[in-house]
mmCIF file of C-alpha atoms in Angstrom:
data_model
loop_
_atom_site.group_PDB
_atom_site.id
_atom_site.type_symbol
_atom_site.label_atom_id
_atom_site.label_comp_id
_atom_site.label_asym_id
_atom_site.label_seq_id
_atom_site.Cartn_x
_atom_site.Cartn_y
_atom_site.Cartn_z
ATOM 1 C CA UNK A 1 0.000 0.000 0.000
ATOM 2 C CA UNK A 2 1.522 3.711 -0.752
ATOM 3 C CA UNK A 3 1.909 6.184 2.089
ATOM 4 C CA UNK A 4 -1.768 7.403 1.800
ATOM 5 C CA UNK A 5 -2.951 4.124 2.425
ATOM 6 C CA UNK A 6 -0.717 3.317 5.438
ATOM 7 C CA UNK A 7 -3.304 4.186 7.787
ATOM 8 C CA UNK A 8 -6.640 3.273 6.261
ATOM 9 C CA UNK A 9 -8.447 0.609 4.346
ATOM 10 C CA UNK A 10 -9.804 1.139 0.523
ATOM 11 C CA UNK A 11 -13.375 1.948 0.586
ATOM 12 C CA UNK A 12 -13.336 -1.144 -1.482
ATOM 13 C CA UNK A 13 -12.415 -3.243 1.361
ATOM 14 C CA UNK A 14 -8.936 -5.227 2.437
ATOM 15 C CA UNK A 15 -9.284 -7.165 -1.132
ATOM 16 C CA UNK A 16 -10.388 -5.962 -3.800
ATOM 17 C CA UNK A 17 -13.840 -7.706 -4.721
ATOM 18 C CA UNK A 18 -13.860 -10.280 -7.339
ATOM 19 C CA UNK A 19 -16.508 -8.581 -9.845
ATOM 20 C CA UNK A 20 -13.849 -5.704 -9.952
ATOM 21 C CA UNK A 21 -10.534 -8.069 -10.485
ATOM 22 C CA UNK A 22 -12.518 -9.601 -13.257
ATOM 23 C CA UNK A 23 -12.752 -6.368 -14.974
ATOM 24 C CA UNK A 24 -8.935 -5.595 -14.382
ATOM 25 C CA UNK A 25 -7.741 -8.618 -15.363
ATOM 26 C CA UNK A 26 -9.643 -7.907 -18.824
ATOM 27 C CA UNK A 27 -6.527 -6.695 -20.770
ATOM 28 C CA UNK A 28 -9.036 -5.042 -23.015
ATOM 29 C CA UNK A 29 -10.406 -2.990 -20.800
ATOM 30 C CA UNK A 30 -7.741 -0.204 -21.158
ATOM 31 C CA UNK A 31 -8.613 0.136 -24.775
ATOM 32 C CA UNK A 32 -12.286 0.645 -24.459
ATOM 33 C CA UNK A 33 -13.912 3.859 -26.194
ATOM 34 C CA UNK A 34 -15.090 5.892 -23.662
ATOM 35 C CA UNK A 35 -18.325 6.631 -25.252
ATOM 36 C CA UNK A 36 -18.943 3.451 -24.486
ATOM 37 C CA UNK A 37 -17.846 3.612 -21.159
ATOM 38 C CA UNK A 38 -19.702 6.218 -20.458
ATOM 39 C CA UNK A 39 -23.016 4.716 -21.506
ATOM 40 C CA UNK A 40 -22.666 2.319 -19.087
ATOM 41 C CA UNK A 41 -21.923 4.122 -16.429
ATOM 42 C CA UNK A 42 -25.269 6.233 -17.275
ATOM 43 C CA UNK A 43 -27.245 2.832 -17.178
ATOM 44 C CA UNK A 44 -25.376 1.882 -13.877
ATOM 45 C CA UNK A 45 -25.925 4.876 -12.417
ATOM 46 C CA UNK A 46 -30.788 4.692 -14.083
ATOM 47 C CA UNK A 47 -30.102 1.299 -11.882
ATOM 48 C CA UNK A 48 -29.042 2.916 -8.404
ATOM 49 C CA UNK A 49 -31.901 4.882 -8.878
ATOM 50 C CA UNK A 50 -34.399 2.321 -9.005
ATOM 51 C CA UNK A 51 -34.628 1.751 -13.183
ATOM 52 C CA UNK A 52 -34.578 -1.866 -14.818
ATOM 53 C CA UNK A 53 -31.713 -2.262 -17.566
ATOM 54 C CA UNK A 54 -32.486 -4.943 -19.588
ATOM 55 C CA UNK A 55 -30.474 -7.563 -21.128
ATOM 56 C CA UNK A 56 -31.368 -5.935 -24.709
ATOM 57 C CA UNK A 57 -30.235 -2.604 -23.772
ATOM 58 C CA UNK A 58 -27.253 -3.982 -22.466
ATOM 59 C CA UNK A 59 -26.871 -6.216 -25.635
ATOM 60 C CA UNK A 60 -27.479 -3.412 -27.815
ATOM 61 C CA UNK A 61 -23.961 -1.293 -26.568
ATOM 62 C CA UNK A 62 -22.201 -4.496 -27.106
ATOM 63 C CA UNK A 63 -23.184 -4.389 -30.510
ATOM 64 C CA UNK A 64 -21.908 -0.758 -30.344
ATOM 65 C CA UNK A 65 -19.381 -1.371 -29.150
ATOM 66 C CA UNK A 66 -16.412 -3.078 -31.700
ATOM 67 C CA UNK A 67 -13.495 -3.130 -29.887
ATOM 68 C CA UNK A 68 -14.323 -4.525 -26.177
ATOM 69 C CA UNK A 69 -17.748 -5.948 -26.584
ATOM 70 C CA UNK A 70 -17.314 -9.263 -24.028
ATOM 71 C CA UNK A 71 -16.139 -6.346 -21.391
ATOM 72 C CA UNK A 72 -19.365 -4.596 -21.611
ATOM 73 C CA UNK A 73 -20.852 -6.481 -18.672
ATOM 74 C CA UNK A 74 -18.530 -7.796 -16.656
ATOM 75 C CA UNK A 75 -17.953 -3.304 -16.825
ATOM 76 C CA UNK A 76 -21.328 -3.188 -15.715
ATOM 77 C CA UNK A 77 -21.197 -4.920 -12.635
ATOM 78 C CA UNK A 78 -17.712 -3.886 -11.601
ATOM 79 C CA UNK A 79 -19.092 0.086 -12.065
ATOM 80 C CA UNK A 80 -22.002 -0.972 -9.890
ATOM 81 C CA UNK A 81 -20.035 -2.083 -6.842
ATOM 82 C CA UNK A 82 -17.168 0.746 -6.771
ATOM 83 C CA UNK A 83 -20.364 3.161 -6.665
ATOM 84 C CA UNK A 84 -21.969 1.185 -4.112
ATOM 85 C CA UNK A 85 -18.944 0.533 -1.589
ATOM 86 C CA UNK A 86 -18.161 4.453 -2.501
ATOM 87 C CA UNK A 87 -21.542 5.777 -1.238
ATOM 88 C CA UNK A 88 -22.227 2.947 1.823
ATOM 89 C CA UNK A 89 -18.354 4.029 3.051
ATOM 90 C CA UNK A 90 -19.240 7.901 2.420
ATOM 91 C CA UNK A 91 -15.405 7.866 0.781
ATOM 92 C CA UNK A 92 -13.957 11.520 -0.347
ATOM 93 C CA UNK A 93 -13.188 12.072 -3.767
ATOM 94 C CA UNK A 94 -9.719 12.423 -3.222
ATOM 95 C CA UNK A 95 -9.377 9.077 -1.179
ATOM 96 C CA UNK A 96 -11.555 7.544 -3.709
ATOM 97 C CA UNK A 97 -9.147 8.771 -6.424
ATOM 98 C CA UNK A 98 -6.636 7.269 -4.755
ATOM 99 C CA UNK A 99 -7.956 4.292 -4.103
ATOM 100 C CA UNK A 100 -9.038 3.403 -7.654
ATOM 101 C CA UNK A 101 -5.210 4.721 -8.752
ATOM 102 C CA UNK A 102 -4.058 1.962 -5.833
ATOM 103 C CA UNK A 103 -5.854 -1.099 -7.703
ATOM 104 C CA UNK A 104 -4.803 0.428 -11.424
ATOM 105 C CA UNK A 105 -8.005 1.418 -12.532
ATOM 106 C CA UNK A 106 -7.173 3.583 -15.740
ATOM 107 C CA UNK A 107 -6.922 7.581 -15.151
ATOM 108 C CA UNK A 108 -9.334 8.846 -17.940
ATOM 109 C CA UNK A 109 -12.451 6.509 -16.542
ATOM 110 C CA UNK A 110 -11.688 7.161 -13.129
ATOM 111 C CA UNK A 111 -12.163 11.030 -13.640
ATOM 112 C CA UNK A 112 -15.611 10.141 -15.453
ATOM 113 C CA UNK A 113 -16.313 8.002 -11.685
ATOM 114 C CA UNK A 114 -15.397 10.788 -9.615
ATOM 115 C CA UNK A 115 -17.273 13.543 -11.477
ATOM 116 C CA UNK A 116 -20.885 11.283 -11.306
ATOM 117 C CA UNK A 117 -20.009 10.716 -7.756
ATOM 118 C CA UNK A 118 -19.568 14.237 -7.130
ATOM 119 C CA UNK A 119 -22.835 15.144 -8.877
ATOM 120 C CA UNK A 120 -24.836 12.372 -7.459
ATOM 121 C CA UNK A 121 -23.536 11.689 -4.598
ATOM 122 C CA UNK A 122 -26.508 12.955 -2.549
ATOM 123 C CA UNK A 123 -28.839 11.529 -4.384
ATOM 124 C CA UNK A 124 -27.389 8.009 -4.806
ATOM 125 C CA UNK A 125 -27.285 8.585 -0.506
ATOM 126 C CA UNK A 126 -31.029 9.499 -0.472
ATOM 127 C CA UNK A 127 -31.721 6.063 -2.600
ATOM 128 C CA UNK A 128 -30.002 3.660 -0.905
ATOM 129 C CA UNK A 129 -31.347 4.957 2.530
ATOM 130 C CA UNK A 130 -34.809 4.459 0.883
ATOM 131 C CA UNK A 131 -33.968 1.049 0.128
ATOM 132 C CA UNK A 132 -32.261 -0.308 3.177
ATOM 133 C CA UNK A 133 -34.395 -2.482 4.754
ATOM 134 C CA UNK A 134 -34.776 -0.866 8.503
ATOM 135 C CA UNK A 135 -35.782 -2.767 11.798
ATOM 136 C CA UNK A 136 -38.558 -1.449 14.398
ATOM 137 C CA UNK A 137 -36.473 1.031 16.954
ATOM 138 C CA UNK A 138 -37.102 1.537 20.340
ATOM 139 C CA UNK A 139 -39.231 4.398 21.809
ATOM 140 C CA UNK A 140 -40.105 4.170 25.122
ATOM 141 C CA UNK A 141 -38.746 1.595 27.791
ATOM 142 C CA UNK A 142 -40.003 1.660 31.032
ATOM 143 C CA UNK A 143 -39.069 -0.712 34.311
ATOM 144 C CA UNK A 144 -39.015 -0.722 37.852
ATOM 145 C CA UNK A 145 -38.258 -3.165 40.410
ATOM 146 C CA UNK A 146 -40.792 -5.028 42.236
ATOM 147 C CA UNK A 147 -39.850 -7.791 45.744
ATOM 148 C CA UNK A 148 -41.827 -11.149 45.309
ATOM 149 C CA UNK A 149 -42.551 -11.009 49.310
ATOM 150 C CA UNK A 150 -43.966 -14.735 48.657
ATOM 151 C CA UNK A 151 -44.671 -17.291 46.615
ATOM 152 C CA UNK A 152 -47.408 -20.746 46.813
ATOM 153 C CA UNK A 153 -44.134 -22.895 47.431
ATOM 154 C CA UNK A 154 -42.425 -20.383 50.311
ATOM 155 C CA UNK A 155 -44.169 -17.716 52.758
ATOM 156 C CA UNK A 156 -41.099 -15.730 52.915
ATOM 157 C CA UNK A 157 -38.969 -14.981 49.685
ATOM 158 C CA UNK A 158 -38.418 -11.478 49.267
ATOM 159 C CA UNK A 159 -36.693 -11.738 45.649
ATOM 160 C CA UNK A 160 -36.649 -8.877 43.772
ATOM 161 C CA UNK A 161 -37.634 -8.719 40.074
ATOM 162 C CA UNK A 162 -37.544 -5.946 37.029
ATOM 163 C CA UNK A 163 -40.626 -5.134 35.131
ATOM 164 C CA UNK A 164 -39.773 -3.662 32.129
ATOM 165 C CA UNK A 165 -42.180 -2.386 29.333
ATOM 166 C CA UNK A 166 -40.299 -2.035 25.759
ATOM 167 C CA UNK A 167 -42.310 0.046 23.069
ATOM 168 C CA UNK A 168 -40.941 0.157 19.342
ATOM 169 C CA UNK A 169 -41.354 2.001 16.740
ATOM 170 C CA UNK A 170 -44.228 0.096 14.654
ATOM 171 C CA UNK A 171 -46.518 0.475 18.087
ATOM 172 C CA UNK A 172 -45.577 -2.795 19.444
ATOM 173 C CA UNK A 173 -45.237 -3.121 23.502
ATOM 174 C CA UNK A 174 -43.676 -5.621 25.157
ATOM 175 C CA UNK A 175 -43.873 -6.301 29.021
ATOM 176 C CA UNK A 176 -41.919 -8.575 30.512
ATOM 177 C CA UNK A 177 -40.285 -9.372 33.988
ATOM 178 C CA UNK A 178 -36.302 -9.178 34.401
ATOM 179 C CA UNK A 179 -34.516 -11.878 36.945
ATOM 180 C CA UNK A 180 -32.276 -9.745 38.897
ATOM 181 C CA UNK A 181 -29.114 -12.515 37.871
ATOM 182 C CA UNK A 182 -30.315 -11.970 34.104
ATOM 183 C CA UNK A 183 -29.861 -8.684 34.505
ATOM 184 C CA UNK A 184 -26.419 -8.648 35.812
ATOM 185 C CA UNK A 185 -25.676 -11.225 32.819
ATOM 186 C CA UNK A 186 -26.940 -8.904 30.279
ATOM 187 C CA UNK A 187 -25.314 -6.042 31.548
ATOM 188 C CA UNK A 188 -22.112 -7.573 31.717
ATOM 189 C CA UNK A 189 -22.172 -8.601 28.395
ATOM 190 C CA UNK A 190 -23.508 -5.454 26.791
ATOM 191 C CA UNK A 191 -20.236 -4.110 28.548
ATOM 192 C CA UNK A 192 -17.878 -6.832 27.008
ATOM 193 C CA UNK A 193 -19.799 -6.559 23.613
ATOM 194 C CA UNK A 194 -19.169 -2.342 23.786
ATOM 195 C CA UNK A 195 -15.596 -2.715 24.737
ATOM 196 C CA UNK A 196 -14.943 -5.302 22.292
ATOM 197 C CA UNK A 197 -16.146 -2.365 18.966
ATOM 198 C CA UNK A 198 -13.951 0.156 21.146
ATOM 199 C CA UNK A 199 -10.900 -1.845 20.470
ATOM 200 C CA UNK A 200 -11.751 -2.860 17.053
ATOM 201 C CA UNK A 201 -12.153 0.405 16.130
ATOM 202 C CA UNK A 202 -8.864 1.388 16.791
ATOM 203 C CA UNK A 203 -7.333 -1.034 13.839
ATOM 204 C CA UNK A 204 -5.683 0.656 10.997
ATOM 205 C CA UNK A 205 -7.726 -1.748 8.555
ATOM 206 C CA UNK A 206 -11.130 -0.524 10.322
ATOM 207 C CA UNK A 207 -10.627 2.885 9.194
ATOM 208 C CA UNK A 208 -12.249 3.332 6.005
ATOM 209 C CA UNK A 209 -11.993 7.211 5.478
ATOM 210 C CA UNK A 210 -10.798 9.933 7.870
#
């Protein structure tokens, strides 16, 4: 990795993905027009947004296309996945640039990438928000502790117990009662879980883009 690199991973990941190497491992690549390059990085970017691409339309730039035709889609899905990773990993253009430059990904298209991602990035952003798939979240949770003073089996117990009442987002509520040693066991491991992310958080290959 150069110097840039030294202290951050590509916003493609520790390896590069294998739809990409396919497409730089295509010694044609390098020689396609970029008319053609550019048309299908217009149909990548109709298919962010929500847009079917056909097999026709995709066929029909191959015909188009006489130099590099068997490139055409393996191009396709390579284009798709460097936008992708770029907007999940919120990357800046100039790390992106870099990155790209670090797996040899020819100068001329690369400038044609970085332009459409700094036109569209917020939109592209907006998109895939609208299309992540997003769990109920928690909006109110209640408890308090209660002392079982007795039970059918004992006339003394005195064993305390949390009530808690859990509402989510989609208007769900959940009651439920809280062993005081299930508690403990929960809370520890909430704590192990949280220090755990703290200390993978502070590897180099965790940090995407500073």
């Amino acid at each position: 990795l150069s110097s840039k690199m030294a202290d951050r991973t590509s916003f493609l990941g520790p390896t590069t993905p294998a739809e990409i190497k396919a497409l730089l491992i295509d010694k044609k690549f390098p020689e396609m027009d970029q008319k053609i390059f550019r048309q299908i990085l217009g149909y990548v970017m109709e298919y962010m947004q929500g847009k079917d691409i056909s097999d026709e339309e995709i066929a029909e730039v191959q015909k188009a296309d006489t130099k590099t035709p068997a490139t055409v889609p393996t191009l396709f899905t390579a284009l798709y996945y460097i936008l992708r990773s770029a907007i999940r990993t919120k990357i800046s253009i100039d790390n992106f640039q870099t990155d790209l430059a670090e797996i040899k990904f020819p100068s001329t298209f690369t400038k044609d990438l970085c332009q459409v991602l700094q036109k569209s990035r917020a939109l592209l952003e907006e998109q895939s928000l609208s299309t992540t798939i997003h769990f109920p979240s928690l909006t109110s949770f209640k408890w308090r502790v209660d002392v079982i003073v007795s039970s059918s089996a004992l006339s003394r117990v005195l064993q305390p117990v949390i009530l808690v009442e859990a509402t989510t987002s989609d208007g769900k509520v959940r009651t439920f009662e809280w062993p005081v040693d299930k508690f403990h066991e929960v809370r520890y491991n909430v704590a192990k879980v949280l220090k755990d992310m703290e200390d993978l958080e502070q590897l180099p290959i965790l940090k995407i883009d500073k």
